[in-house]
Amino acid sequence: MLRGSFFLWLFLSVTLLVSGVWAKETVRSIEVQGNRRVETPTILSYINVRVGEEASEEKIEEMLKNLFATGLFADVVIEQQGDRLLIKVVENKIINRIAFEGNDRLKDDILQAEIGLRPREVYTPARVQEAAQKIRDMYRLSGRYGAKVEPKIVEREENRVDLVFEIKEGQLTRINKIIFVGNEHFSSSRLESVILTKESHWYRFFSTDDTYDPDRLAYDKELLRRYYHEQGFADFKVDSVVAELDPDAQEFYITYTISEGKRYKFGTVKITNKLPRLKVGGLHELITIEKDEWFNSKEVEKSIDKLNLAIGEKGFAFVEIEPKFHRCSKTLTVDVELVIKEGRHVYINRIDIVGNDRTDDAVIRREFRLSEGDPYNSIKLKRSEQRINNLDYFQKVEVKQEETSAPDKIDLKVEVEDKPTGSLQFSAGYSTTDKIIGTITMNERNLMGKGYDLYAQAMLSQRAMDFHTGFTNPYFLGRQLSAGIDAFHSSRKYSVKETGQSGYRQMKTGGTLSFGYDLKEYLGQSWSYTLRRDDINDISKKSSPFLLAQKGVWTVSSIGHNLFYDRRDSSIEPTSGYFAGMSNDLAGLGGEVRYFKNGARAGVYISLDEEHKWVLSTKVSGGVMTGLGKVTRVVDRYELGGDYLRGFADNGIGPRSKKFKDALGGLLYYKGTFELAVPLGLPRELGVKGSLFTDIGSVWHSGDHPHKHKHHDDHDDKNLFKIIGDTPRPRVGVGAGLTWRSPFGPIGVYYAPWAWGVKHVDRKKNFNVTFGSNF
């Protein structure tokens, strides 16, 4: 009985005590203590109790939550002392300064913009740890997964702190091994060549493909899917991609687990037309798919592109061609049905460009074949992407379609990644033609991000020197009109007869004005005017009268015209497509030199494999020249040999003085090149390519004889003006070559062991080395 009375008394005592603490008593005064930086009215604005109101337990809890949520305070205590409400606060510290130590790869301004903290903001441990994680994430994106970030604070007066992030960047976290599991039809090395991610090797010091990037792995899955679908494996899928980090070696091991499935062939192919006004006659001929060939999703895409283009030319703007695949697991065939139907009426809402930190939006927008408000057109969109790639300003170009709130509108998002477009190079090399070469080159192809091209080059060798500078505006006056100005001064000695070069020195000084424009989408036209001074000297008195006749100072005033049609897939490294062009040069608009040149050229590129490693190219050119009533100079005539006809020396074929052996050039020429690009099994990023080539050509008809020259005492010699080798008979050079896109400029090595020319006239040279700069 006594024990029960005690517990009842204890319960009532606790209840009365709690009720007394949180009694709903009217608040007569509110006092704030501990605030030094935050003003009292600011604190009172966050509480929901005013003088004259009651302070319940629920309201006290809400006040605590509101004050902590401001981030201004490290601690808050609220006490109710009778009718007095006391709020005690401990203010958070203020960040006085933010510093980074040990960051060599990422500069302070880049890190500062990313962490989300600023001086004079409130310091909280949670925000600092969040900032440290952001820095770690930035280093991971740059391939440094071993980076360590330690935030530290230095106490200052007036409740301030200096925030210091101590960073140990570590080494690049590279990929030690790439493993494929489940690949039966293709080797692991073959699949590695398909994906972007690469194993780390010594020769990849200029590449970042061997550093770990999770976004790149996601894209690799899509590349593998495309590759297998192009090889006939319609059921292919990537089961998983696992990246394992070795914490000791700081290297990744990447494992791709795949399921190849069975290989299919094409079955029947048909077109189903759901457009009432469209006549499908002739459309079947555009389909490149053939029955019983291996299934290839790329061939389906090619057929759809051709159909889209043909239907669009018939006036159907909104067309959708939906491929339907009917797989038969018993016969391992895929029947393809191309359904032509009216597509969704879609218009371009916005074109957004991201990633162009150096390049103006206008430079990219002017390459678009579509504008905001235009009907969507997949062919024009693909052409726009190709034109942006051809600028060669970007490492990556990707155009994405994004839905909008309006069902009939889409946004186009252009994602680009800038790459260096300027260079200052000091290079030295060796050429079998010019011997030792030294070159200084300055080039900026995207000056001020506006697409201007500014260049200057100085070259000095044992036999030549050249100074050249120029500026081009590809969109002069805001129109699709390129305008350029060039200035040049060069001197070259042609003196070694054993290699088939004439014995004279030519100095050229002058300038060129040029402009060009597009007549149609793939057809361009350009014009130029050149005014130059030629000084031809250093001619031996024992040279042929053909050379002695051109000695002296000449003024050349000429106008040039060029028409060019280009359907290559790339103007930089073409693998398919064709081109054709013609040129005209007329000299005689003033000055002492008169001639008229007409030339034509064409070429075609055929890719022999899906990876575009084996590319067959055929290029032909020819020209006709007339002196317009005057004897043409040797320096103005066509010449072949060297880089222009491999297997022969510079100016090594064609008409030649019988007595003096000087090469005289010709008024007519033709040339053809048949070349096969051959893979060498080396990584693509090395930039080394091989080729097998056959060059064929000829230059002939040296024109009228010059007047007898006063320096010749033997002017009655019947052999004085006799010419040999003046025949259109073809000369042929066959061989192999290596080209390397080195960091110091392109280097070419060509060996043509088989060369057939006119015996005792043409000058052969089997081995040739060329060295140039990125110009």
PDB file of N, CA, C and O in Angstrom, residues 202-206 425 427-429 573 675 678 680 682-691 736-750 768-775:
ATOM      1  N   TRP A 202      52.028   3.413 -73.608  1.00  0.00           N
ATOM      2  CA  TRP A 202      52.976   4.532 -73.591  1.00  0.00           C
ATOM      3  C   TRP A 202      52.684   5.547 -74.702  1.00  0.00           C
ATOM      4  O   TRP A 202      52.932   6.742 -74.541  1.00  0.00           O
ATOM      5  N   TYR A 203      52.173   5.082 -75.855  1.00  0.00           N
ATOM      6  CA  TYR A 203      51.999   5.985 -76.991  1.00  0.00           C
ATOM      7  C   TYR A 203      50.718   6.813 -76.892  1.00  0.00           C
ATOM      8  O   TYR A 203      50.441   7.610 -77.784  1.00  0.00           O
ATOM      9  N   ARG A 204      49.965   6.643 -75.817  1.00  0.00           N
ATOM     10  CA  ARG A 204      48.726   7.412 -75.682  1.00  0.00           C
ATOM     11  C   ARG A 204      48.938   8.641 -74.782  1.00  0.00           C
ATOM     12  O   ARG A 204      48.030   9.087 -74.100  1.00  0.00           O
ATOM     13  N   PHE A 205      50.148   9.208 -74.818  1.00  0.00           N
ATOM     14  CA  PHE A 205      50.405  10.362 -73.955  1.00  0.00           C
ATOM     15  C   PHE A 205      49.668  11.605 -74.429  1.00  0.00           C
ATOM     16  O   PHE A 205      49.541  12.570 -73.688  1.00  0.00           O
ATOM     17  N   PHE A 206      49.186  11.612 -75.683  1.00  0.00           N
ATOM     18  CA  PHE A 206      48.424  12.757 -76.169  1.00  0.00           C
ATOM     19  C   PHE A 206      46.916  12.527 -76.058  1.00  0.00           C
ATOM     20  O   PHE A 206      46.132  13.382 -76.433  1.00  0.00           O
ATOM     21  N   GLN A 425      54.373  27.023 -84.056  1.00  0.00           N
ATOM     22  CA  GLN A 425      55.246  25.866 -84.184  1.00  0.00           C
ATOM     23  C   GLN A 425      56.628  26.277 -84.674  1.00  0.00           C
ATOM     24  O   GLN A 425      56.759  27.119 -85.571  1.00  0.00           O
ATOM     25  N   SER A 427      59.725  24.140 -86.138  1.00  0.00           N
ATOM     26  CA  SER A 427      60.001  22.774 -86.563  1.00  0.00           C
ATOM     27  C   SER A 427      61.214  22.727 -87.467  1.00  0.00           C
ATOM     28  O   SER A 427      61.570  23.712 -88.126  1.00  0.00           O
ATOM     29  N   ALA A 428      61.841  21.579 -87.475  1.00  0.00           N
ATOM     30  CA  ALA A 428      62.974  21.325 -88.357  1.00  0.00           C
ATOM     31  C   ALA A 428      62.787  19.948 -88.949  1.00  0.00           C
ATOM     32  O   ALA A 428      62.228  19.050 -88.320  1.00  0.00           O
ATOM     33  N   GLY A 429      63.232  19.777 -90.158  1.00  0.00           N
ATOM     34  CA  GLY A 429      63.047  18.487 -90.807  1.00  0.00           C
ATOM     35  C   GLY A 429      63.957  18.330 -91.996  1.00  0.00           C
ATOM     36  O   GLY A 429      64.862  19.147 -92.249  1.00  0.00           O
ATOM     37  N   GLU A 573      39.320  14.283 -93.767  1.00  0.00           N
ATOM     38  CA  GLU A 573      39.771  12.919 -94.052  1.00  0.00           C
ATOM     39  C   GLU A 573      38.625  12.162 -94.714  1.00  0.00           C
ATOM     40  O   GLU A 573      37.897  11.433 -94.053  1.00  0.00           O
ATOM     41  N   GLU A 675      44.859   5.142-105.295  1.00  0.00           N
ATOM     42  CA  GLU A 675      45.497   4.934-103.999  1.00  0.00           C
ATOM     43  C   GLU A 675      44.578   4.146-103.077  1.00  0.00           C
ATOM     44  O   GLU A 675      43.374   4.387-103.028  1.00  0.00           O
ATOM     45  N   VAL A 678      45.716   1.694 -96.401  1.00  0.00           N
ATOM     46  CA  VAL A 678      45.891   0.361 -95.832  1.00  0.00           C
ATOM     47  C   VAL A 678      46.085   0.481 -94.323  1.00  0.00           C
ATOM     48  O   VAL A 678      46.955   1.231 -93.864  1.00  0.00           O
ATOM     49  N   LEU A 680      47.488  -0.385 -90.715  1.00  0.00           N
ATOM     50  CA  LEU A 680      48.769  -0.953 -90.302  1.00  0.00           C
ATOM     51  C   LEU A 680      48.667  -1.726 -88.999  1.00  0.00           C
ATOM     52  O   LEU A 680      49.675  -2.236 -88.498  1.00  0.00           O
ATOM     53  N   LEU A 682      48.042  -0.375 -86.196  1.00  0.00           N
ATOM     54  CA  LEU A 682      48.434   0.509 -85.101  1.00  0.00           C
ATOM     55  C   LEU A 682      47.210   1.256 -84.578  1.00  0.00           C
ATOM     56  O   LEU A 682      46.238   1.442 -85.304  1.00  0.00           O
ATOM     57  N   PRO A 683      47.243   1.696 -83.328  1.00  0.00           N
ATOM     58  CA  PRO A 683      46.116   2.472 -82.786  1.00  0.00           C
ATOM     59  C   PRO A 683      45.863   3.718 -83.626  1.00  0.00           C
ATOM     60  O   PRO A 683      46.804   4.377 -84.082  1.00  0.00           O
ATOM     61  N   ARG A 684      44.588   4.037 -83.809  1.00  0.00           N
ATOM     62  CA  ARG A 684      44.208   5.162 -84.653  1.00  0.00           C
ATOM     63  C   ARG A 684      44.758   6.484 -84.144  1.00  0.00           C
ATOM     64  O   ARG A 684      45.093   7.371 -84.920  1.00  0.00           O
ATOM     65  N   GLU A 685      44.865   6.621 -82.801  1.00  0.00           N
ATOM     66  CA  GLU A 685      45.294   7.900 -82.247  1.00  0.00           C
ATOM     67  C   GLU A 685      46.744   8.234 -82.554  1.00  0.00           C
ATOM     68  O   GLU A 685      47.171   9.376 -82.384  1.00  0.00           O
ATOM     69  N   LEU A 686      47.541   7.240 -82.994  1.00  0.00           N
ATOM     70  CA  LEU A 686      48.914   7.532 -83.373  1.00  0.00           C
ATOM     71  C   LEU A 686      48.984   8.367 -84.637  1.00  0.00           C
ATOM     72  O   LEU A 686      49.967   9.075 -84.870  1.00  0.00           O
ATOM     73  N   GLY A 687      47.947   8.288 -85.473  1.00  0.00           N
ATOM     74  CA  GLY A 687      47.914   9.094 -86.686  1.00  0.00           C
ATOM     75  C   GLY A 687      48.812   8.576 -87.794  1.00  0.00           C
ATOM     76  O   GLY A 687      49.186   9.327 -88.690  1.00  0.00           O
ATOM     77  N   VAL A 688      49.193   7.287 -87.739  1.00  0.00           N
ATOM     78  CA  VAL A 688      50.068   6.703 -88.759  1.00  0.00           C
ATOM     79  C   VAL A 688      49.213   5.892 -89.729  1.00  0.00           C
ATOM     80  O   VAL A 688      48.432   5.037 -89.319  1.00  0.00           O
ATOM     81  N   LYS A 689      49.362   6.177 -91.018  1.00  0.00           N
ATOM     82  CA  LYS A 689      48.584   5.484 -92.035  1.00  0.00           C
ATOM     83  C   LYS A 689      49.492   5.000 -93.153  1.00  0.00           C
ATOM     84  O   LYS A 689      50.521   5.607 -93.448  1.00  0.00           O
ATOM     85  N   GLY A 690      49.077   3.908 -93.761  1.00  0.00           N
ATOM     86  CA  GLY A 690      49.814   3.367 -94.896  1.00  0.00           C
ATOM     87  C   GLY A 690      48.997   3.458 -96.165  1.00  0.00           C
ATOM     88  O   GLY A 690      47.770   3.617 -96.129  1.00  0.00           O
ATOM     89  N   SER A 691      49.672   3.360 -97.298  1.00  0.00           N
ATOM     90  CA  SER A 691      48.959   3.431 -98.573  1.00  0.00           C
ATOM     91  C   SER A 691      49.748   2.713 -99.655  1.00  0.00           C
ATOM     92  O   SER A 691      50.980   2.608 -99.596  1.00  0.00           O
ATOM     93  N   ALA A 736      54.562   2.441-102.331  1.00  0.00           N
ATOM     94  CA  ALA A 736      53.852   2.467-101.055  1.00  0.00           C
ATOM     95  C   ALA A 736      54.311   3.682-100.254  1.00  0.00           C
ATOM     96  O   ALA A 736      55.378   4.243-100.511  1.00  0.00           O
ATOM     97  N   GLY A 737      53.485   4.074 -99.307  1.00  0.00           N
ATOM     98  CA  GLY A 737      53.817   5.260 -98.523  1.00  0.00           C
ATOM     99  C   GLY A 737      53.336   5.153 -97.091  1.00  0.00           C
ATOM    100  O   GLY A 737      52.450   4.358 -96.755  1.00  0.00           O
ATOM    101  N   LEU A 738      53.939   5.972 -96.246  1.00  0.00           N
ATOM    102  CA  LEU A 738      53.533   6.123 -94.853  1.00  0.00           C
ATOM    103  C   LEU A 738      53.344   7.604 -94.567  1.00  0.00           C
ATOM    104  O   LEU A 738      54.176   8.431 -94.969  1.00  0.00           O
ATOM    105  N   THR A 739      52.260   7.928 -93.895  1.00  0.00           N
ATOM    106  CA  THR A 739      52.055   9.306 -93.456  1.00  0.00           C
ATOM    107  C   THR A 739      51.817   9.299 -91.956  1.00  0.00           C
ATOM    108  O   THR A 739      51.156   8.406 -91.420  1.00  0.00           O
ATOM    109  N   TRP A 740      52.345  10.314 -91.299  1.00  0.00           N
ATOM    110  CA  TRP A 740      52.203  10.440 -89.847  1.00  0.00           C
ATOM    111  C   TRP A 740      51.786  11.858 -89.528  1.00  0.00           C
ATOM    112  O   TRP A 740      52.503  12.806 -89.860  1.00  0.00           O
ATOM    113  N   ARG A 741      50.636  11.986 -88.880  1.00  0.00           N
ATOM    114  CA  ARG A 741      50.187  13.293 -88.397  1.00  0.00           C
ATOM    115  C   ARG A 741      50.838  13.545 -87.049  1.00  0.00           C
ATOM    116  O   ARG A 741      50.228  13.373 -85.998  1.00  0.00           O
ATOM    117  N   SER A 742      52.078  13.964 -87.082  1.00  0.00           N
ATOM    118  CA  SER A 742      52.843  14.137 -85.859  1.00  0.00           C
ATOM    119  C   SER A 742      52.489  15.457 -85.190  1.00  0.00           C
ATOM    120  O   SER A 742      51.904  16.351 -85.819  1.00  0.00           O
ATOM    121  N   PRO A 743      52.837  15.606 -83.903  1.00  0.00           N
ATOM    122  CA  PRO A 743      52.603  16.889 -83.229  1.00  0.00           C
ATOM    123  C   PRO A 743      53.398  18.034 -83.855  1.00  0.00           C
ATOM    124  O   PRO A 743      53.109  19.193 -83.611  1.00  0.00           O
ATOM    125  N   PHE A 744      54.412  17.695 -84.671  1.00  0.00           N
ATOM    126  CA  PHE A 744      55.258  18.709 -85.280  1.00  0.00           C
ATOM    127  C   PHE A 744      54.859  19.005 -86.720  1.00  0.00           C
ATOM    128  O   PHE A 744      55.480  19.823 -87.389  1.00  0.00           O
ATOM    129  N   GLY A 745      53.813  18.357 -87.189  1.00  0.00           N
ATOM    130  CA  GLY A 745      53.366  18.563 -88.556  1.00  0.00           C
ATOM    131  C   GLY A 745      53.313  17.239 -89.302  1.00  0.00           C
ATOM    132  O   GLY A 745      53.860  16.221 -88.842  1.00  0.00           O
ATOM    133  N   PRO A 746      52.661  17.210 -90.464  1.00  0.00           N
ATOM    134  CA  PRO A 746      52.561  15.970 -91.227  1.00  0.00           C
ATOM    135  C   PRO A 746      53.893  15.568 -91.851  1.00  0.00           C
ATOM    136  O   PRO A 746      54.603  16.401 -92.403  1.00  0.00           O
ATOM    137  N   ILE A 747      54.205  14.290 -91.732  1.00  0.00           N
ATOM    138  CA  ILE A 747      55.431  13.740 -92.309  1.00  0.00           C
ATOM    139  C   ILE A 747      55.040  12.611 -93.240  1.00  0.00           C
ATOM    140  O   ILE A 747      54.239  11.743 -92.886  1.00  0.00           O
ATOM    141  N   GLY A 748      55.584  12.640 -94.454  1.00  0.00           N
ATOM    142  CA  GLY A 748      55.282  11.606 -95.433  1.00  0.00           C
ATOM    143  C   GLY A 748      56.546  10.931 -95.934  1.00  0.00           C
ATOM    144  O   GLY A 748      57.559  11.600 -96.199  1.00  0.00           O
ATOM    145  N   VAL A 749      56.504   9.614 -96.052  1.00  0.00           N
ATOM    146  CA  VAL A 749      57.607   8.834 -96.613  1.00  0.00           C
ATOM    147  C   VAL A 749      57.032   7.981 -97.738  1.00  0.00           C
ATOM    148  O   VAL A 749      56.089   7.203 -97.513  1.00  0.00           O
ATOM    149  N   TYR A 750      57.577   8.141 -98.939  1.00  0.00           N
ATOM    150  CA  TYR A 750      57.072   7.417-100.102  1.00  0.00           C
ATOM    151  C   TYR A 750      58.216   6.685-100.793  1.00  0.00           C
ATOM    152  O   TYR A 750      59.311   7.237-100.980  1.00  0.00           O
ATOM    153  N   ASN A 768      61.243   9.343-101.367  1.00  0.00           N
ATOM    154  CA  ASN A 768      60.944  10.756-101.137  1.00  0.00           C
ATOM    155  C   ASN A 768      60.428  10.945 -99.714  1.00  0.00           C
ATOM    156  O   ASN A 768      59.595  10.182 -99.236  1.00  0.00           O
ATOM    157  N   VAL A 769      60.946  11.962 -99.027  1.00  0.00           N
ATOM    158  CA  VAL A 769      60.513  12.320 -97.681  1.00  0.00           C
ATOM    159  C   VAL A 769      60.012  13.746 -97.712  1.00  0.00           C
ATOM    160  O   VAL A 769      60.676  14.638 -98.240  1.00  0.00           O
ATOM    161  N   THR A 770      58.831  13.958 -97.185  1.00  0.00           N
ATOM    162  CA  THR A 770      58.291  15.316 -97.102  1.00  0.00           C
ATOM    163  C   THR A 770      58.046  15.639 -95.640  1.00  0.00           C
ATOM    164  O   THR A 770      57.631  14.792 -94.849  1.00  0.00           O
ATOM    165  N   PHE A 771      58.294  16.877 -95.290  1.00  0.00           N
ATOM    166  CA  PHE A 771      58.096  17.342 -93.911  1.00  0.00           C
ATOM    167  C   PHE A 771      57.385  18.667 -93.988  1.00  0.00           C
ATOM    168  O   PHE A 771      57.830  19.581 -94.667  1.00  0.00           O
ATOM    169  N   GLY A 772      56.247  18.756 -93.309  1.00  0.00           N
ATOM    170  CA  GLY A 772      55.498  20.012 -93.331  1.00  0.00           C
ATOM    171  C   GLY A 772      55.007  20.353 -91.950  1.00  0.00           C
ATOM    172  O   GLY A 772      55.159  19.594 -90.992  1.00  0.00           O
ATOM    173  N   SER A 773      54.417  21.511 -91.839  1.00  0.00           N
ATOM    174  CA  SER A 773      53.834  21.945 -90.565  1.00  0.00           C
ATOM    175  C   SER A 773      52.330  21.858 -90.668  1.00  0.00           C
ATOM    176  O   SER A 773      51.778  21.636 -91.736  1.00  0.00           O
ATOM    177  N   ASN A 774      51.643  22.028 -89.550  1.00  0.00           N
ATOM    178  CA  ASN A 774      50.182  22.007 -89.542  1.00  0.00           C
ATOM    179  C   ASN A 774      49.652  23.303 -90.132  1.00  0.00           C
ATOM    180  O   ASN A 774      49.153  24.169 -89.438  1.00  0.00           O
ATOM    181  N   PHE A 775      49.774  23.444 -91.394  1.00  0.00           N
ATOM    182  CA  PHE A 775      49.447  24.720 -92.056  1.00  0.00           C
ATOM    183  C   PHE A 775      48.579  24.460 -93.270  1.00  0.00           C
ATOM    184  O   PHE A 775      48.833  23.533 -94.008  1.00  0.00           O
TER     185      PHE A 775
END
